[in-house]
């Protein structure tokens, strides 16, 4: 399993020959100007919630690639109405896809589309694929629900928001790392806007002092699990 950071909360996940994108927000992110969405491959696009900084490039990429949008019922239906292949899910549900199992799990946040219409309830994803398990938290507060995850799924990597203001900040993300029993964390949802700028050295030091590893990637950087 290969995971690539495309800036903000945008990820690429490659499992065997299958390409998955998560929350593509690239053309609206000046920091991601070197990423060309027309070069991104996608068989599936996972969407955690309907906020613009998570869905901006979903329609264009899905229409070009024919990718299947996987999200909550409301978001999947929205893309279905645009003629896009989709797979609706809802909280607590899981499905065996050709690349592995996906479970849509709770997040504490909101989920309106850019025009204010209802985008269902926000979530995160547990992906079990290729003998590796990852948790993509989406935009979320720290929540006790995270403690349910390791009861069912041992995690190899967790991708947590760390930018504060709209989501967890560093201290809550460290606590989340305890809740999910995973010490290997890739931080996301930071630095894109003024509200979520972080001190990288301080963030890494705080994780290190708690015997955890916080990775902060450059845009385009990858990890192989
Ligand atoms: Ni959001
Ligand atoms: Mn967001």
mmCIF file of C-alpha atoms and ligand atoms in Angstrom:
data_model
loop_
_atom_site.group_PDB
_atom_site.id
_atom_site.type_symbol
_atom_site.label_atom_id
_atom_site.label_comp_id
_atom_site.label_asym_id
_atom_site.label_seq_id
_atom_site.Cartn_x
_atom_site.Cartn_y
_atom_site.Cartn_z
ATOM 1 C CA UNK A 1 0.000 0.000 0.000
ATOM 2 C CA UNK A 2 1.414 3.355 -1.082
ATOM 3 C CA UNK A 3 0.071 6.606 0.329
ATOM 4 C CA UNK A 4 0.789 9.972 -1.290
ATOM 5 C CA UNK A 5 0.023 13.387 0.194
ATOM 6 C CA UNK A 6 -1.465 15.852 -2.301
ATOM 7 C CA UNK A 7 -1.816 18.738 0.133
ATOM 8 C CA UNK A 8 -4.420 19.739 2.728
ATOM 9 C CA UNK A 9 -6.572 16.594 3.207
ATOM 10 C CA UNK A 10 -5.979 15.131 -0.243
ATOM 11 C CA UNK A 11 -4.423 11.694 -0.468
ATOM 12 C CA UNK A 12 -3.635 9.120 -3.078
ATOM 13 C CA UNK A 13 -3.666 5.464 -2.046
ATOM 14 C CA UNK A 14 -2.390 2.727 -4.291
ATOM 15 C CA UNK A 15 -3.281 -0.845 -3.394
ATOM 16 C CA UNK A 16 -1.947 -3.321 -5.911
ATOM 17 C CA UNK A 17 -3.168 -1.933 -9.243
ATOM 18 C CA UNK A 18 -6.050 0.086 -7.806
ATOM 19 C CA UNK A 19 -5.772 3.863 -7.397
ATOM 20 C CA UNK A 20 -7.834 5.613 -4.756
ATOM 21 C CA UNK A 21 -8.040 9.350 -4.171
ATOM 22 C CA UNK A 22 -9.322 10.821 -0.932
ATOM 23 C CA UNK A 23 -10.869 14.313 -0.639
ATOM 24 C CA UNK A 24 -9.235 15.876 -3.705
ATOM 25 C CA UNK A 25 -8.823 19.622 -3.136
ATOM 26 C CA UNK A 26 -5.935 20.536 -5.380
ATOM 27 C CA UNK A 27 -6.884 23.228 -7.917
ATOM 28 C CA UNK A 28 -8.017 25.452 -5.043
ATOM 29 C CA UNK A 29 -4.818 24.998 -3.050
ATOM 30 C CA UNK A 30 -1.985 27.301 -4.181
ATOM 31 C CA UNK A 31 0.472 25.130 -2.235
ATOM 32 C CA UNK A 32 -0.452 22.188 -4.520
ATOM 33 C CA UNK A 33 0.120 24.086 -7.787
ATOM 34 C CA UNK A 34 2.666 21.487 -8.942
ATOM 35 C CA UNK A 35 0.042 18.728 -8.872
ATOM 36 C CA UNK A 36 -1.951 18.457 -12.114
ATOM 37 C CA UNK A 37 -5.301 16.802 -11.462
ATOM 38 C CA UNK A 38 -5.359 15.628 -15.090
ATOM 39 C CA UNK A 39 -2.388 13.401 -14.277
ATOM 40 C CA UNK A 40 -4.013 11.744 -11.255
ATOM 41 C CA UNK A 41 -5.309 8.243 -11.692
ATOM 42 C CA UNK A 42 -8.439 7.203 -9.846
ATOM 43 C CA UNK A 43 -10.520 4.074 -9.764
ATOM 44 C CA UNK A 44 -12.246 5.225 -6.573
ATOM 45 C CA UNK A 45 -12.632 8.609 -4.879
ATOM 46 C CA UNK A 46 -13.349 8.479 -1.156
ATOM 47 C CA UNK A 47 -15.015 11.596 0.249
ATOM 48 C CA UNK A 48 -15.173 12.165 4.014
ATOM 49 C CA UNK A 49 -17.622 15.092 3.943
ATOM 50 C CA UNK A 50 -19.023 17.771 1.643
ATOM 51 C CA UNK A 51 -16.978 20.832 2.571
ATOM 52 C CA UNK A 52 -15.345 22.553 -0.371
ATOM 53 C CA UNK A 53 -11.816 21.870 0.868
ATOM 54 C CA UNK A 54 -12.586 18.139 0.459
ATOM 55 C CA UNK A 55 -14.713 17.928 -2.703
ATOM 56 C CA UNK A 56 -13.485 20.693 -5.010
ATOM 57 C CA UNK A 57 -11.917 18.420 -7.647
ATOM 58 C CA UNK A 58 -14.115 15.335 -7.196
ATOM 59 C CA UNK A 59 -16.431 16.059 -10.124
ATOM 60 C CA UNK A 60 -13.687 16.854 -12.644
ATOM 61 C CA UNK A 61 -11.560 13.836 -11.713
ATOM 62 C CA UNK A 62 -14.514 11.442 -11.546
ATOM 63 C CA UNK A 63 -15.810 12.544 -14.947
ATOM 64 C CA UNK A 64 -12.383 12.204 -16.557
ATOM 65 C CA UNK A 65 -11.453 8.869 -14.984
ATOM 66 C CA UNK A 66 -14.840 7.210 -14.508
ATOM 67 C CA UNK A 67 -13.942 6.671 -10.859
ATOM 68 C CA UNK A 68 -16.552 5.531 -8.355
ATOM 69 C CA UNK A 69 -17.261 8.043 -5.589
ATOM 70 C CA UNK A 70 -17.516 6.372 -2.172
ATOM 71 C CA UNK A 71 -19.049 8.502 0.548
ATOM 72 C CA UNK A 72 -22.060 8.918 2.773
ATOM 73 C CA UNK A 73 -25.493 8.498 1.183
ATOM 74 C CA UNK A 74 -26.098 12.203 0.613
ATOM 75 C CA UNK A 75 -22.743 12.898 -1.037
ATOM 76 C CA UNK A 76 -22.848 9.722 -3.138
ATOM 77 C CA UNK A 77 -26.355 10.628 -4.307
ATOM 78 C CA UNK A 78 -25.225 14.161 -5.173
ATOM 79 C CA UNK A 79 -22.550 12.757 -7.490
ATOM 80 C CA UNK A 80 -24.953 10.141 -8.822
ATOM 81 C CA UNK A 81 -27.228 12.968 -9.933
ATOM 82 C CA UNK A 82 -24.278 14.338 -11.938
ATOM 83 C CA UNK A 83 -24.000 11.004 -13.740
ATOM 84 C CA UNK A 84 -21.022 9.818 -11.711
ATOM 85 C CA UNK A 85 -20.598 6.219 -10.550
ATOM 86 C CA UNK A 86 -21.014 6.037 -6.803
ATOM 87 C CA UNK A 87 -21.221 3.778 -3.800
ATOM 88 C CA UNK A 88 -23.260 5.147 -0.885
ATOM 89 C CA UNK A 89 -22.343 4.188 2.660
ATOM 90 C CA UNK A 90 -23.242 5.363 6.121
ATOM 91 C CA UNK A 91 -21.707 5.308 9.558
ATOM 92 C CA UNK A 92 -20.735 1.931 10.928
ATOM 93 C CA UNK A 93 -21.114 0.218 7.579
ATOM 94 C CA UNK A 94 -18.362 -1.575 5.725
ATOM 95 C CA UNK A 95 -18.023 -2.989 2.232
ATOM 96 C CA UNK A 96 -15.573 -5.299 0.523
ATOM 97 C CA UNK A 97 -14.233 -3.493 -2.529
ATOM 98 C CA UNK A 98 -11.839 -5.066 -5.028
ATOM 99 C CA UNK A 99 -8.900 -3.410 -3.209
ATOM 100 C CA UNK A 100 -9.970 -4.216 0.352
ATOM 101 C CA UNK A 101 -12.540 -3.412 2.992
ATOM 102 C CA UNK A 102 -13.719 0.120 3.704
ATOM 103 C CA UNK A 103 -15.625 1.121 6.830
ATOM 104 C CA UNK A 104 -17.207 4.555 7.187
ATOM 105 C CA UNK A 105 -16.708 5.667 10.778
ATOM 106 C CA UNK A 106 -17.817 8.554 12.941
ATOM 107 C CA UNK A 107 -16.320 12.013 12.835
ATOM 108 C CA UNK A 108 -17.417 15.035 14.813
ATOM 109 C CA UNK A 109 -17.632 17.941 12.394
ATOM 110 C CA UNK A 110 -20.206 19.340 9.938
ATOM 111 C CA UNK A 111 -20.831 18.527 6.266
ATOM 112 C CA UNK A 112 -22.608 21.097 4.097
ATOM 113 C CA UNK A 113 -21.943 21.476 0.376
ATOM 114 C CA UNK A 114 -20.470 24.834 -0.728
ATOM 115 C CA UNK A 115 -23.991 26.103 -1.577
ATOM 116 C CA UNK A 116 -25.152 25.298 1.947
ATOM 117 C CA UNK A 117 -27.154 22.203 1.031
ATOM 118 C CA UNK A 118 -27.083 19.126 3.254
ATOM 119 C CA UNK A 119 -24.040 16.906 2.858
ATOM 120 C CA UNK A 120 -25.030 14.183 5.288
ATOM 121 C CA UNK A 121 -22.987 13.607 8.407
ATOM 122 C CA UNK A 122 -19.183 13.708 8.190
ATOM 123 C CA UNK A 123 -17.074 10.598 8.551
ATOM 124 C CA UNK A 124 -13.715 8.969 8.311
ATOM 125 C CA UNK A 125 -12.567 5.742 6.686
ATOM 126 C CA UNK A 126 -10.886 2.582 7.889
ATOM 127 C CA UNK A 127 -9.244 0.850 4.944
ATOM 128 C CA UNK A 128 -8.065 -2.735 5.263
ATOM 129 C CA UNK A 129 -6.116 -3.691 2.210
ATOM 130 C CA UNK A 130 -3.048 -5.661 1.182
ATOM 131 C CA UNK A 131 -2.461 -6.802 4.791
ATOM 132 C CA UNK A 132 -2.187 -3.183 5.959
ATOM 133 C CA UNK A 133 -4.816 -1.210 7.822
ATOM 134 C CA UNK A 134 -5.089 2.550 7.854
ATOM 135 C CA UNK A 135 -7.440 5.088 9.418
ATOM 136 C CA UNK A 136 -8.233 8.315 7.615
ATOM 137 C CA UNK A 137 -9.944 10.417 10.260
ATOM 138 C CA UNK A 138 -11.350 13.156 8.029
ATOM 139 C CA UNK A 139 -12.115 16.469 9.670
ATOM 140 C CA UNK A 140 -12.954 15.611 13.240
ATOM 141 C CA UNK A 141 -12.726 16.535 16.863
ATOM 142 C CA UNK A 142 -11.196 14.128 19.320
ATOM 143 C CA UNK A 143 -13.925 11.647 20.213
ATOM 144 C CA UNK A 144 -14.268 8.586 22.422
ATOM 145 C CA UNK A 145 -15.656 6.777 19.358
ATOM 146 C CA UNK A 146 -12.041 6.467 18.218
ATOM 147 C CA UNK A 147 -11.536 3.896 20.991
ATOM 148 C CA UNK A 148 -13.788 1.490 19.103
ATOM 149 C CA UNK A 149 -11.396 1.292 16.161
ATOM 150 C CA UNK A 150 -8.553 -0.782 17.685
ATOM 151 C CA UNK A 151 -11.076 -3.198 19.207
ATOM 152 C CA UNK A 152 -11.700 -4.389 15.663
ATOM 153 C CA UNK A 153 -8.780 -3.236 13.545
ATOM 154 C CA UNK A 154 -5.085 -3.002 14.423
ATOM 155 C CA UNK A 155 -3.796 0.046 12.574
ATOM 156 C CA UNK A 156 -0.496 0.330 10.705
ATOM 157 C CA UNK A 157 -0.899 4.059 10.078
ATOM 158 C CA UNK A 158 -3.382 6.770 10.976
ATOM 159 C CA UNK A 159 -3.910 10.012 9.097
ATOM 160 C CA UNK A 160 -5.158 12.630 11.521
ATOM 161 C CA UNK A 161 -6.015 16.313 11.184
ATOM 162 C CA UNK A 162 -3.668 18.418 13.270
ATOM 163 C CA UNK A 163 -4.319 22.015 12.189
ATOM 164 C CA UNK A 164 -6.643 22.957 15.057
ATOM 165 C CA UNK A 165 -9.446 25.574 14.788
ATOM 166 C CA UNK A 166 -11.663 23.444 12.456
ATOM 167 C CA UNK A 167 -10.451 20.039 13.714
ATOM 168 C CA UNK A 168 -8.224 18.482 16.338
ATOM 169 C CA UNK A 169 -4.985 20.252 17.057
ATOM 170 C CA UNK A 170 -1.698 18.643 18.067
ATOM 171 C CA UNK A 171 -2.535 17.862 21.691
ATOM 172 C CA UNK A 172 -5.867 16.265 20.847
ATOM 173 C CA UNK A 173 -4.287 14.340 17.980
ATOM 174 C CA UNK A 174 -1.765 12.864 20.423
ATOM 175 C CA UNK A 175 -4.674 11.747 22.596
ATOM 176 C CA UNK A 176 -6.415 10.369 19.496
ATOM 177 C CA UNK A 177 -3.278 8.393 18.742
ATOM 178 C CA UNK A 178 -3.634 6.782 22.177
ATOM 179 C CA UNK A 179 -7.328 6.074 21.616
ATOM 180 C CA UNK A 180 -6.700 4.325 18.281
ATOM 181 C CA UNK A 181 -3.568 2.548 19.624
ATOM 182 C CA UNK A 182 -1.468 3.665 16.686
ATOM 183 C CA UNK A 183 1.785 5.544 17.193
ATOM 184 C CA UNK A 184 2.546 6.115 13.519
ATOM 185 C CA UNK A 185 0.707 9.233 12.441
ATOM 186 C CA UNK A 186 0.635 11.181 9.204
ATOM 187 C CA UNK A 187 -0.608 14.685 9.926
ATOM 188 C CA UNK A 188 -2.899 16.493 7.504
ATOM 189 C CA UNK A 189 -5.287 19.440 7.336
ATOM 190 C CA UNK A 190 -2.661 21.998 8.386
ATOM 191 C CA UNK A 191 -0.973 25.108 6.913
ATOM 192 C CA UNK A 192 -3.382 25.477 3.970
ATOM 193 C CA UNK A 193 -5.140 28.516 5.445
ATOM 194 C CA UNK A 194 -4.125 31.033 8.074
ATOM 195 C CA UNK A 195 -6.427 29.486 10.675
ATOM 196 C CA UNK A 196 -4.614 26.149 10.556
ATOM 197 C CA UNK A 197 -0.947 27.063 10.376
ATOM 198 C CA UNK A 198 1.192 25.022 12.746
ATOM 199 C CA UNK A 199 4.752 24.993 14.049
ATOM 200 C CA UNK A 200 6.159 21.813 12.493
ATOM 201 C CA UNK A 201 9.078 21.402 14.891
ATOM 202 C CA UNK A 202 6.888 21.863 17.947
ATOM 203 C CA UNK A 203 4.301 19.418 16.592
ATOM 204 C CA UNK A 204 6.909 16.725 15.914
ATOM 205 C CA UNK A 205 8.567 17.324 19.283
ATOM 206 C CA UNK A 206 5.288 16.920 21.164
ATOM 207 C CA UNK A 207 4.581 13.622 19.403
ATOM 208 C CA UNK A 208 8.148 12.465 20.028
ATOM 209 C CA UNK A 209 7.847 13.284 23.746
ATOM 210 C CA UNK A 210 4.808 10.993 23.820
ATOM 211 C CA UNK A 211 6.757 8.181 22.121
ATOM 212 C CA UNK A 212 4.904 8.689 18.866
ATOM 213 C CA UNK A 213 6.009 9.421 15.336
ATOM 214 C CA UNK A 214 4.404 12.352 13.513
ATOM 215 C CA UNK A 215 5.152 12.524 9.816
ATOM 216 C CA UNK A 216 4.568 15.780 7.940
ATOM 217 C CA UNK A 217 4.935 15.286 4.199
ATOM 218 C CA UNK A 218 5.805 17.709 1.450
ATOM 219 C CA UNK A 219 3.116 17.808 -1.199
ATOM 220 C CA UNK A 220 3.697 14.868 -3.526
ATOM 221 C CA UNK A 221 5.639 12.856 -0.928
ATOM 222 C CA UNK A 222 4.721 9.193 -0.385
ATOM 223 C CA UNK A 223 5.101 6.360 2.079
ATOM 224 C CA UNK A 224 5.072 2.670 1.290
ATOM 225 C CA UNK A 225 3.530 0.459 3.976
HETATM 226 NI NI1 LIG B 1 -14.578 20.255 6.904
HETATM 227 MN MN1 LIG B 2 -11.648 20.642 5.986
#
